[in-house]
Tab-separated table of C-alpha atoms in Angstrom:
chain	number	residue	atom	x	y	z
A	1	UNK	CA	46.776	170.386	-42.116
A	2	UNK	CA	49.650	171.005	-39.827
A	3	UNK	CA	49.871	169.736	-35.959
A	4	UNK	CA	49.180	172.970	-34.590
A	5	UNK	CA	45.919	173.915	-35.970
A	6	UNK	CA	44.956	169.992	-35.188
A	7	UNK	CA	45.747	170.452	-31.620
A	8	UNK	CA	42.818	173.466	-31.312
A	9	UNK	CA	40.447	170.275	-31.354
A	10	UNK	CA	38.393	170.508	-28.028
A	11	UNK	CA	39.237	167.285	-25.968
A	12	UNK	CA	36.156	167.233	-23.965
A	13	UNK	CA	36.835	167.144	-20.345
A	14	UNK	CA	38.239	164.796	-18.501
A	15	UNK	CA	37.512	161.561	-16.133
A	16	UNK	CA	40.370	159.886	-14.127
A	17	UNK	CA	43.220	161.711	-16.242
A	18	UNK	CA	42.310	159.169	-19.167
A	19	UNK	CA	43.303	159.846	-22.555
A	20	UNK	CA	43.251	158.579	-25.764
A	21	UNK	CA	45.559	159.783	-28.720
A	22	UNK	CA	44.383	159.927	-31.656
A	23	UNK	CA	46.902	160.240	-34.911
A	24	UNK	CA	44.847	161.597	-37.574
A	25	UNK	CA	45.115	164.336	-40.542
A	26	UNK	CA	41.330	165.314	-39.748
A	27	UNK	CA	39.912	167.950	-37.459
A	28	UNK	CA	36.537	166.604	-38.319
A	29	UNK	CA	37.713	163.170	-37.244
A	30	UNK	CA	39.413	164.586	-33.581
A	31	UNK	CA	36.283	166.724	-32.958
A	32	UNK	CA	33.890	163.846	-33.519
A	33	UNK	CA	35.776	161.552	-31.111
A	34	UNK	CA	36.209	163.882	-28.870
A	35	UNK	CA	32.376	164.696	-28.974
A	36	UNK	CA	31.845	160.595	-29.000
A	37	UNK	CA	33.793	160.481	-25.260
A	38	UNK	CA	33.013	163.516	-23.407
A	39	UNK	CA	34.226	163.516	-20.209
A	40	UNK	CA	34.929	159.342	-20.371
A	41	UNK	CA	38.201	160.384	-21.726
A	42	UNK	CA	40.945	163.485	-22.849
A	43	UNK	CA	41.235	163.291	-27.100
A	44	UNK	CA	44.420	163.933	-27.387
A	45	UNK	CA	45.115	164.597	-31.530
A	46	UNK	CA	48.696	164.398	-32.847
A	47	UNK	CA	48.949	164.734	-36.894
A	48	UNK	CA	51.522	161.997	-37.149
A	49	UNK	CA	54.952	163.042	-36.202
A	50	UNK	CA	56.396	160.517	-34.708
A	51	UNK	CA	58.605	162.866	-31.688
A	52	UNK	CA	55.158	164.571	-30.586
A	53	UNK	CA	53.755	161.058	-30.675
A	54	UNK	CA	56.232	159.052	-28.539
A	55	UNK	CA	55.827	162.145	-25.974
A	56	UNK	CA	51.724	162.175	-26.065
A	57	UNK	CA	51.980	157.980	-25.786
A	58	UNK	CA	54.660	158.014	-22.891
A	59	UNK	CA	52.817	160.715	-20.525
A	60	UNK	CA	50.664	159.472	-17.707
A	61	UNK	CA	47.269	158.151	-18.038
A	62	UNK	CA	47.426	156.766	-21.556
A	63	UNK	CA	44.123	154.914	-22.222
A	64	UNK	CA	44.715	153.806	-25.763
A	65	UNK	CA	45.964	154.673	-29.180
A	66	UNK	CA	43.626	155.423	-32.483
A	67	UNK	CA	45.202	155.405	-35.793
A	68	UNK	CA	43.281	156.808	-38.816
A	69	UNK	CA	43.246	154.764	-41.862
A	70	UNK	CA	41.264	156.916	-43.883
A	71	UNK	CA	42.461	157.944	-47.660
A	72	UNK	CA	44.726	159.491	-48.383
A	73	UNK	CA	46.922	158.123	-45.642
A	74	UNK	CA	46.190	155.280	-45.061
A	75	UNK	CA	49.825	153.505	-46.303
A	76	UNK	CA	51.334	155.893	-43.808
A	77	UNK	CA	49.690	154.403	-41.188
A	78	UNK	CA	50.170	150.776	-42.061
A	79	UNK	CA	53.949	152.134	-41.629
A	80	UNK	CA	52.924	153.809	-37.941
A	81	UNK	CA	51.666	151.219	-36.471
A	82	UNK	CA	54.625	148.540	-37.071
A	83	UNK	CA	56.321	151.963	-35.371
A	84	UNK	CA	54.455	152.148	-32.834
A	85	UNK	CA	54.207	148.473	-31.888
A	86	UNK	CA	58.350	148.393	-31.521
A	87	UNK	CA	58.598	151.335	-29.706
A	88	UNK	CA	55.379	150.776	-27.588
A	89	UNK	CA	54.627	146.574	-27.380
A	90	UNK	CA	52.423	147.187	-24.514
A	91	UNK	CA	50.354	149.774	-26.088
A	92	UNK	CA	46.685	149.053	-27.346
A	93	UNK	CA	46.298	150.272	-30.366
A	94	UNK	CA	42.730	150.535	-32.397
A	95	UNK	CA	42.034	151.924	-35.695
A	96	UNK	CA	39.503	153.900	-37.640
A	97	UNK	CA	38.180	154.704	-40.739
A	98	UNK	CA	34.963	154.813	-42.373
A	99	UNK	CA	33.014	151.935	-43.926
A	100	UNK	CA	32.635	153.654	-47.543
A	101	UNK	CA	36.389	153.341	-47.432
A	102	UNK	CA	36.902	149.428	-47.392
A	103	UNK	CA	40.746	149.615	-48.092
A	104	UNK	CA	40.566	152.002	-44.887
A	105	UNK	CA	39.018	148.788	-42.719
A	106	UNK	CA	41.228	146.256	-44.656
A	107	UNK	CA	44.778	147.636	-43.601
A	108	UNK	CA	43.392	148.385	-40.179
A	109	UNK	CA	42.390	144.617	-39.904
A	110	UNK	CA	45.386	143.424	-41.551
A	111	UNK	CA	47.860	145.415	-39.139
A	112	UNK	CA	45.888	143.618	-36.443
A	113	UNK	CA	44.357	146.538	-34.436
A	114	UNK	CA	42.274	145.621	-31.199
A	115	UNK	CA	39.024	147.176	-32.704
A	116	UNK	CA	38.404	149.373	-35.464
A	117	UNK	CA	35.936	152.690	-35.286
A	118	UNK	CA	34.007	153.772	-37.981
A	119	UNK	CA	33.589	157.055	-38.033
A	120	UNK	CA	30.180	156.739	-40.159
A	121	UNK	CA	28.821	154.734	-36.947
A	122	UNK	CA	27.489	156.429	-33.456
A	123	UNK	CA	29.265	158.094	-31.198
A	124	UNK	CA	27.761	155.695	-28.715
A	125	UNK	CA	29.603	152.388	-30.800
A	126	UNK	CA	32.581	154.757	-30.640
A	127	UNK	CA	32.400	155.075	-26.669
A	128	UNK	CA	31.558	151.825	-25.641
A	129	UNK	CA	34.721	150.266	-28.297
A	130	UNK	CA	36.779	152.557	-26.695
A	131	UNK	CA	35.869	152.476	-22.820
A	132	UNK	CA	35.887	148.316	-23.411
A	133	UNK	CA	39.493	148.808	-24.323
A	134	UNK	CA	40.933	151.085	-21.505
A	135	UNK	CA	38.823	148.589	-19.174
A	136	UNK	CA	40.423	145.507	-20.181
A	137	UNK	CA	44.119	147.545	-20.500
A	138	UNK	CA	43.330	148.475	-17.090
A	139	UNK	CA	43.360	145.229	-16.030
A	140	UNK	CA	47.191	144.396	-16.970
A	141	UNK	CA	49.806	145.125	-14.112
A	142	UNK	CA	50.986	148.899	-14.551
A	143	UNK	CA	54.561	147.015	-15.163
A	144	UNK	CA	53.095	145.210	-18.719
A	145	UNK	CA	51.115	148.151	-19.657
A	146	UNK	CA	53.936	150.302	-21.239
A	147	UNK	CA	57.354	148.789	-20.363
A	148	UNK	CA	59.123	147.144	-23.108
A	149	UNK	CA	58.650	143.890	-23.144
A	150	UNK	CA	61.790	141.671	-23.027
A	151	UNK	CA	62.268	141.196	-27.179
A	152	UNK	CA	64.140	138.342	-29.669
A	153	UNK	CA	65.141	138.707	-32.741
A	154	UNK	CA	65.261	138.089	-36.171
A	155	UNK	CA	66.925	136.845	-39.321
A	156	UNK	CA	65.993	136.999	-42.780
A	157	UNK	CA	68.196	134.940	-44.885
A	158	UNK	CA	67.921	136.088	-48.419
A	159	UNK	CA	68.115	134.127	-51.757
A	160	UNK	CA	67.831	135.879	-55.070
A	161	UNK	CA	66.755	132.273	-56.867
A	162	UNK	CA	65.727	129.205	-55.958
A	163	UNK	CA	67.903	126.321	-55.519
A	164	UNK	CA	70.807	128.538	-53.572
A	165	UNK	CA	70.851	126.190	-50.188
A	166	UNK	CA	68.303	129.253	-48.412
A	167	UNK	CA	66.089	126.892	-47.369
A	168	UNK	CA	68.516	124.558	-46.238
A	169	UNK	CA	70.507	126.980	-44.115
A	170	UNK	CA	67.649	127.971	-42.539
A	171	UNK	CA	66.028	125.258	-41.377
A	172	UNK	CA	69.255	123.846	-39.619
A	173	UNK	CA	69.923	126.957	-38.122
A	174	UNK	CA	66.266	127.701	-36.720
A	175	UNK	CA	66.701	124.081	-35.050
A	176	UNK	CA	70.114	124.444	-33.685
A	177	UNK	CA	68.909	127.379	-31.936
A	178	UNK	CA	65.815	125.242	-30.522
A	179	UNK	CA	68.107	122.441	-29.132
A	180	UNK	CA	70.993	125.532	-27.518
A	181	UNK	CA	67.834	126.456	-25.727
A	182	UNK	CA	67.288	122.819	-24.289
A	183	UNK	CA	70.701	122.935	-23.953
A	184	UNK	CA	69.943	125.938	-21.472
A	185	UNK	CA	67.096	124.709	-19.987
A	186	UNK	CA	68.781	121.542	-18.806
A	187	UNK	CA	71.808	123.033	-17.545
A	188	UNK	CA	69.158	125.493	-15.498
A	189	UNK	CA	67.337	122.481	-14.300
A	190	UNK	CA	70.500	120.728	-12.987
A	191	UNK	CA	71.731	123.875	-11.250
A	192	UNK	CA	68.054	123.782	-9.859
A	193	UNK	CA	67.929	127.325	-10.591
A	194	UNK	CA	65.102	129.091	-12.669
A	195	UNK	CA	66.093	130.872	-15.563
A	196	UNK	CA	64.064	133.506	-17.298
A	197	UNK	CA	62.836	133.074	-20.505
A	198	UNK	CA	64.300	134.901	-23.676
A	199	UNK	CA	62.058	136.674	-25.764
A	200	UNK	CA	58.846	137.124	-23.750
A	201	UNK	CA	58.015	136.219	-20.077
A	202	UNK	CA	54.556	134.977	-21.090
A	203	UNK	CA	55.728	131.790	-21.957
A	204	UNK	CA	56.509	128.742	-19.497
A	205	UNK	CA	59.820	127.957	-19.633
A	206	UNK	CA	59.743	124.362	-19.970
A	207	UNK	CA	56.880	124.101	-22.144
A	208	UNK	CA	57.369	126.565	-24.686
A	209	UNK	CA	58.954	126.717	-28.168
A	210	UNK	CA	62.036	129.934	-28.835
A	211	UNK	CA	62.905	129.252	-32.610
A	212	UNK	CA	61.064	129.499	-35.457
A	213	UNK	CA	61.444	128.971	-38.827
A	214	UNK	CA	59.062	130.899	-41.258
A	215	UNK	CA	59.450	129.483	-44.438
A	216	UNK	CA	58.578	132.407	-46.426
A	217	UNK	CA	60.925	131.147	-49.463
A	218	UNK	CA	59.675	130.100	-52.755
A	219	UNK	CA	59.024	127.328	-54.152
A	220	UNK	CA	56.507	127.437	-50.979
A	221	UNK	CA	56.965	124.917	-48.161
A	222	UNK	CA	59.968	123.304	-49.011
A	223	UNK	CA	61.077	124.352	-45.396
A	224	UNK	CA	58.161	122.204	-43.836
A	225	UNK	CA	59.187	119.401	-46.205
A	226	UNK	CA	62.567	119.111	-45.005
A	227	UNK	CA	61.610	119.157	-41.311
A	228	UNK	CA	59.068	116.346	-42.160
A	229	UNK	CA	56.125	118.086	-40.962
A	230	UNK	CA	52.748	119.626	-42.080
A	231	UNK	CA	50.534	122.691	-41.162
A	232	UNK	CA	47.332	123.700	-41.630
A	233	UNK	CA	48.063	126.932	-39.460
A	234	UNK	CA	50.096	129.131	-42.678
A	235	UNK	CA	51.592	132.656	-42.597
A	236	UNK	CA	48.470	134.108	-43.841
A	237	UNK	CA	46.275	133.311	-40.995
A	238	UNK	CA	49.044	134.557	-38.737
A	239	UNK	CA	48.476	137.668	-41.142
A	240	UNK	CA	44.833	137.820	-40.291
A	241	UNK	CA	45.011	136.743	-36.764
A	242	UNK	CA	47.491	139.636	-35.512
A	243	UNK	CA	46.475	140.583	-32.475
A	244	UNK	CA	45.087	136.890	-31.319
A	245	UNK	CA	49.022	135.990	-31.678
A	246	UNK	CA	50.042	134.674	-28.102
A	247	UNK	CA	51.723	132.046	-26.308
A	248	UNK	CA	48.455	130.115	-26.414
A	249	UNK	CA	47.795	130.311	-30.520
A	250	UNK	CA	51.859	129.336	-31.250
A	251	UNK	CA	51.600	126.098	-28.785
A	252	UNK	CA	48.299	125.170	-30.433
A	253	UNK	CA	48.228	126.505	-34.095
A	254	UNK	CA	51.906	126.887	-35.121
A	255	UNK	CA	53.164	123.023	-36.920
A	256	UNK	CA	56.053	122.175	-34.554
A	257	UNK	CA	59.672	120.079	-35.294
A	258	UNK	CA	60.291	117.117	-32.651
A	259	UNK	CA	63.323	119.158	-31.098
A	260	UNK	CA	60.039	122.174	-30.248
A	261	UNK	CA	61.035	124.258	-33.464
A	262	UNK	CA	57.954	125.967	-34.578
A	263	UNK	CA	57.032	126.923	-37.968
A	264	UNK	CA	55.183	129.118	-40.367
A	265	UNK	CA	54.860	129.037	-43.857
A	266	UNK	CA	52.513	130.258	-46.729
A	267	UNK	CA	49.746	128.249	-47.642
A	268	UNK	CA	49.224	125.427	-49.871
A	269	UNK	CA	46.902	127.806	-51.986
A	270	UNK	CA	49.551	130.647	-52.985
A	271	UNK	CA	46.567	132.669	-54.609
A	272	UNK	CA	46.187	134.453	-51.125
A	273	UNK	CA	49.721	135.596	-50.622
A	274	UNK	CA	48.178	138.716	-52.423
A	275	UNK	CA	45.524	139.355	-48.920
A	276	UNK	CA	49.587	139.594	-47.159
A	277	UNK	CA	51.054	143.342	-47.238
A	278	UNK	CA	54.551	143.966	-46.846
A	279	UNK	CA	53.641	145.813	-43.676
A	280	UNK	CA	50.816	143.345	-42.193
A	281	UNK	CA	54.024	141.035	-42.666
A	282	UNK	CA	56.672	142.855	-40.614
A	283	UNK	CA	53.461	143.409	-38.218
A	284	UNK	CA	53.585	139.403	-37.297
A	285	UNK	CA	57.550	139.436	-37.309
A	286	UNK	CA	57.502	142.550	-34.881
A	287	UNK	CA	54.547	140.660	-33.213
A	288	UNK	CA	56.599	137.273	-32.416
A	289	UNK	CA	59.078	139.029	-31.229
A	290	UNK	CA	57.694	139.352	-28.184
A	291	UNK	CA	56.611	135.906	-27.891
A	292	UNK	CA	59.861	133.992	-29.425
A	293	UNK	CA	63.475	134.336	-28.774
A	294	UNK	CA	64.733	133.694	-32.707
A	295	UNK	CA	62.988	133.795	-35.939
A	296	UNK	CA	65.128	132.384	-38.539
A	297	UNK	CA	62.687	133.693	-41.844
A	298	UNK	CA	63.644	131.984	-45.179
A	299	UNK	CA	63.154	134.514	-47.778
A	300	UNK	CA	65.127	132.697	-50.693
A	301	UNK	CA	63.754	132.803	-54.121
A	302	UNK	CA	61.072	135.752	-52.575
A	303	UNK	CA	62.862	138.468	-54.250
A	304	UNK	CA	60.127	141.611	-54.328
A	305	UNK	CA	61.629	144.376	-53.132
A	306	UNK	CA	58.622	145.854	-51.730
A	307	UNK	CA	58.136	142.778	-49.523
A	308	UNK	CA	61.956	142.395	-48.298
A	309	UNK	CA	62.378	145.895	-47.114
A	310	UNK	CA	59.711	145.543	-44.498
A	311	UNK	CA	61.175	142.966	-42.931
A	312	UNK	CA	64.462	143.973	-43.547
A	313	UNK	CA	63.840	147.044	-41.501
A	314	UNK	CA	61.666	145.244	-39.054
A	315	UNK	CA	64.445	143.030	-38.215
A	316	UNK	CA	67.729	145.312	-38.567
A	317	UNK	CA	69.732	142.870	-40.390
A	318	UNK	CA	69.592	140.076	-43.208
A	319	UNK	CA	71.958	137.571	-44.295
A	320	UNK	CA	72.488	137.432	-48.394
A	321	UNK	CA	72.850	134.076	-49.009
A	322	UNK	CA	74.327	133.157	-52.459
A	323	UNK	CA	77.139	130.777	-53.973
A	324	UNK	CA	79.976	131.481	-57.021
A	325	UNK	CA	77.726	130.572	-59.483
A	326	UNK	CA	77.598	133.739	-62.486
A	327	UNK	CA	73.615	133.496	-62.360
A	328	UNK	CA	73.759	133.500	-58.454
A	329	UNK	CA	76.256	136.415	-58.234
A	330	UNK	CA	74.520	138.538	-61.098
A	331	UNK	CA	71.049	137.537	-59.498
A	332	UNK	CA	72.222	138.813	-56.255
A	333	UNK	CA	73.388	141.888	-57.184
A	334	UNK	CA	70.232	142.579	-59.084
A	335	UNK	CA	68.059	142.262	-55.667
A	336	UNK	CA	70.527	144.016	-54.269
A	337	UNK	CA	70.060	147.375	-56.146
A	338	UNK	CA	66.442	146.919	-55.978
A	339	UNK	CA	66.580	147.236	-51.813
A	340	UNK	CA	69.080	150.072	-52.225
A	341	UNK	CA	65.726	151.781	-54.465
A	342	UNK	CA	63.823	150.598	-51.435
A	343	UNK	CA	65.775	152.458	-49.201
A	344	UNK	CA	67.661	149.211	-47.734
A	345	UNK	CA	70.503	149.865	-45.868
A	346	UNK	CA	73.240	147.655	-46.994
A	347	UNK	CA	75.270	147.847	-44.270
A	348	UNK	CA	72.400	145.935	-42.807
A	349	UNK	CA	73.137	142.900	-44.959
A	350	UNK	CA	75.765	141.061	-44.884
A	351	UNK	CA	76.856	138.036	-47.093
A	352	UNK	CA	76.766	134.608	-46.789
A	353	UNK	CA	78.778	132.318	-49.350
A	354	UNK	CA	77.140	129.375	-49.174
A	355	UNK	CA	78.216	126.067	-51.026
A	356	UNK	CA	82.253	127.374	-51.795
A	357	UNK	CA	84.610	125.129	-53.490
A	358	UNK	CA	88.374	126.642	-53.018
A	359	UNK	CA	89.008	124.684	-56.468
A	360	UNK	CA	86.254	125.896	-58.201
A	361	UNK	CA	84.546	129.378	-58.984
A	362	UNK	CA	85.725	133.267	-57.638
A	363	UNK	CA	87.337	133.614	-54.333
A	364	UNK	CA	85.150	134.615	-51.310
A	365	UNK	CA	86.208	138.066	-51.240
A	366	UNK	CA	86.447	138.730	-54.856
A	367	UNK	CA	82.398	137.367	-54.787
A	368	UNK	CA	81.895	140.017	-51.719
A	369	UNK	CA	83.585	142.660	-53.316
A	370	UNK	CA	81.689	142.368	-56.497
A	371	UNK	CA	78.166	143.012	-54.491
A	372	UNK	CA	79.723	145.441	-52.029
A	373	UNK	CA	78.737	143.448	-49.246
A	374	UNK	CA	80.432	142.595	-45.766
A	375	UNK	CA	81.460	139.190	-46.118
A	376	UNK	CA	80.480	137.105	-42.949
A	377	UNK	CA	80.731	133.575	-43.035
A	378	UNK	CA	81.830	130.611	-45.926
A	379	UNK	CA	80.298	127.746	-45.596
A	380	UNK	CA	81.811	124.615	-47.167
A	381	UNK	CA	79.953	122.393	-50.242
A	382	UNK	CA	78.316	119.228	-48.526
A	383	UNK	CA	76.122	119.232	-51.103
A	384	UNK	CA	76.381	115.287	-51.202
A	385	UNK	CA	75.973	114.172	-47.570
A	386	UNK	CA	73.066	116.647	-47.247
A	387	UNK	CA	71.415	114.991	-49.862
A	388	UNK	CA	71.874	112.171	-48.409
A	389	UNK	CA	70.636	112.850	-44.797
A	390	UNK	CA	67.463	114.630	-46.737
A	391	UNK	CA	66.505	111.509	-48.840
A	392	UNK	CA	66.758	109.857	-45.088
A	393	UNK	CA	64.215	112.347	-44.187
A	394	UNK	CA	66.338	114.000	-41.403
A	395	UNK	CA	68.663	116.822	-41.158
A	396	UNK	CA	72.433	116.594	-41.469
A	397	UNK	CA	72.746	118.236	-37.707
A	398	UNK	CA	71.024	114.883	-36.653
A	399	UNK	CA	72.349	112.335	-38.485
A	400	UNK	CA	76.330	113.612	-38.717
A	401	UNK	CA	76.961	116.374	-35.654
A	402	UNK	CA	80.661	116.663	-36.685
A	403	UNK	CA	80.390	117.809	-40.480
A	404	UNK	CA	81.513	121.008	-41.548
A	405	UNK	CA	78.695	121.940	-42.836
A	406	UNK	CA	77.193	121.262	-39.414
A	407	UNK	CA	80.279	122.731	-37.537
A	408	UNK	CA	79.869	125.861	-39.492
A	409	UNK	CA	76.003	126.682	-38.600
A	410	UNK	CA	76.612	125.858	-35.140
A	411	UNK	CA	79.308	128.727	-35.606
A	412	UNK	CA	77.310	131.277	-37.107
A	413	UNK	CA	74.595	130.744	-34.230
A	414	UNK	CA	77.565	131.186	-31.621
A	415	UNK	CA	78.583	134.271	-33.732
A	416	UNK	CA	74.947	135.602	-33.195
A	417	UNK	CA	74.626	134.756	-29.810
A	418	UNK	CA	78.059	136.374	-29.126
A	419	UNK	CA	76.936	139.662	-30.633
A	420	UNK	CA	73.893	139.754	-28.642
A	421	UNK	CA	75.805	139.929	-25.834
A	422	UNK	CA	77.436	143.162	-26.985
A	423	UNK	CA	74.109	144.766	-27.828
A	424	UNK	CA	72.857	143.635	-24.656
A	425	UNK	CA	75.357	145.208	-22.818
A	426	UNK	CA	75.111	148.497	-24.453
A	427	UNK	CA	71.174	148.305	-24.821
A	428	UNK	CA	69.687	146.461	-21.554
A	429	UNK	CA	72.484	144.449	-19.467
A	430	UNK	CA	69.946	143.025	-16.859
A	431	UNK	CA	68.064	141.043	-19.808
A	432	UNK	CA	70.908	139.287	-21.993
A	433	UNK	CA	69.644	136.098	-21.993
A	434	UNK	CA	71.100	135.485	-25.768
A	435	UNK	CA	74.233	136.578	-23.955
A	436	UNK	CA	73.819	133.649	-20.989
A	437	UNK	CA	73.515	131.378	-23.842
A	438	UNK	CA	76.680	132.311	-25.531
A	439	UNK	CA	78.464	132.557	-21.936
A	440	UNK	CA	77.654	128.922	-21.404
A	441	UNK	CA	78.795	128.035	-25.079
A	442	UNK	CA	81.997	129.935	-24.877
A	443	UNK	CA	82.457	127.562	-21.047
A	444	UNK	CA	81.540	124.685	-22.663
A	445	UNK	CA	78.792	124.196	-19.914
């Protein structure tokens, strides 16, 4: 049914301006809830499109958000609610379904909702679920409730096989972002001025952790092996723990590097990668985006289209990692024209040549031009002394600081830093705090 005959629903009438929006296909569904509050709370119904959405959730006296998961759209919402919680971080947002429909419960659950309503339950359980949720939302300063919150970013790093230097790459570049924001912590400390966090204010800034690395990259874990560290904490319970995600869990939970990196990575058991969706997936990257300042994600040798676009979208941007090698290049372009089925944008990607050898192989641009991709940085072979610093059980940013190979991440994470600050001016100039970073890199501070 279309918007307008779901908007004849009878609200019920109304306490204290609250209301609670409710994105359903169902009359049945808005009349019940409605029926369920009475005068606690205005039902306000809105079918699903997203403009009459963002203008029912940014009016005054929002109480709370209820998606319907019910067949037959219950994909769709997976998809609104990652929406919804990057347009909307401070929003609460509960779902509903019905208990004969367990997939209905499941993707609720999985995209982390604050409480899910059955609609084969009482109107009473309905009532009490949702007045419990407006009373504890009520309780958060109007200034958290709906204001975006400040947000970080992140970057998938793709690898169409294993054994392309993915993992590698990422886990130096996650920790040379850690130690730029020691860097910045110090120099705030010795200017005995207090600096604002990047990426959420609910961290302390002395105490808690910016980068990440999630080692999402197959063969599993090989990120956590080459930081040295183990964790019982993996991506799936991050998966099934949405909404308990908070400063709290991540100091806690989350396996942590000695320069305050934190980590996430599937489990040991890799039969329950099939309990993540694509879209419970983007759900924790959109999630810790709020509560870190960089997520470096290792995707290399994860090459299922249906899982990369997610994230790829979540994250508006990916690096394509990949070296001259024929079964790296033809690899590549393979995953490639799978995310353009996906709907990828390419211009979203851009390439990486990663071990190059000017004596050896296809020049960088002729590899760039053969997978139509923008080509962004080269980074030299060092194949040798990374071994070597591995089989040491350290990274080669610790053990040799002036390598290439080193000199060239600590590059690209200037590059990044330096195009935050352009965003940030165009997007939010009062909250570039990736662009103090690069301002103190640029000065040398």
């Amino acid at each position: 049914m279309d918007s307008s005959q779901l908007n004849t629903a009878q609200p019920g009438s109304v306490s204290g301006n609250a209301r609670v929006v409710l994105v359903t296909q169902s009359s049945s569904h808005a009349f019940w809830l409605a029926s369920a509050l009475g005068s606690d709370a205005e039902v306000i119904p809105v079918a699903g499109d997203l403009a009459t959405l963002h203008t029912a959730i940014s009016a005054s006296g929002l109480g709370v958000v209820v998606v319907d998961f019910s067949a037959p759209v219950t994909e769709a919402a997976i998809a609104l609610v990652g929406d919804l919680r990057a347009s909307f971080p401070g929003v609460v947002i509960m779902g509903s379904g019905s208990a004969s429909e367990p997939a209905s419960m499941r993707a609720a659950l999985r995209c982390g909702v604050a409480e899910f309503i059955d609609w084969d339950a009482s109107e009473a359980e309905a009532n009490a679920a949702i007045r419990h949720q407006m009373h504890a939302r009520s309780q958060l300063p109007a200034a958290v409730a709906l204001e975006p919150q400040a947000q970080g970013f992140s970057l998938p790093l793709l690898g169409a096989r294993a054994g392309m230097g993915v993992t590698t790459l990422a886990t130096h570049l996650a920790v040379m972002f850690q130690e730029m924001h020691a860097y910045d912590v110090r120099g705030s400390k010795n200017r005995k001025q207090v600096a604002r966090p990047f990426g959420a204010s609910q961290l302390p800034l002395e105490e808690s952790a910016h980068a990440a690395l999630l080692d999402l990259g197959l063969p599993a874990r090989d990120g956590l092996l080459y930081l040295g560290i183990a964790g019982d904490f993996s991506f799936v319970d991050a998966v099934q723990n949405t909404r308990r995600l908070d400063a709290t869990l991540i100091e806690s939970a989350f396996a942590k590097h000695s320069t305050g990196t934190v980590t996430l990575a599937w489990p040991s058991d890799l039969g329950t990668l099939r309990e993540v969706s694509p879209a419970a997936a983007a759900g924790v990257v959109s999630t810790l985006k709020s509560l870190l300042g960089v997520q470096v994600i290792d995707l290399g040798g994860m090459v299922q289209a249906d899982f990369l676009a997610p994230l790829l979208r979540e994250s508006g941007q990916g690096w394509v990692v990949c070296d001259q090698s024929l079964g790296g290049i033809v690899s590549t372009a393979q995953m490639l024209k799978e995310l353009d089925a996906k709907g990828v944008n390419r211009g979203t990607l851009k390439l990486v040549l990663n071990r190059f050898n000017a004596q050896a192989g296809l020049p960088a641009k002729e590899v760039a031009q053969r997978l139509g991709l923008e080509l962004l940085h080269v980074v030299p072979d060092r194949s040798t002394v990374l071994l070597s610093a591995a089989s040491c059980g350290q990274l080669l940013s610790q053990s040799l600081r002036g390598d290439p190979y080193v000199t060239c991440v600590r590059s690209m994470a200037r590059a990044l830093l330096s195009g935050a600050v352009a965003a940030d001016k165009v997007a939010a100039p009062a909250s570039g705090v990736l662009g103090q970073w690069a301002k103190r890199w640029r000065r040398g501070e």
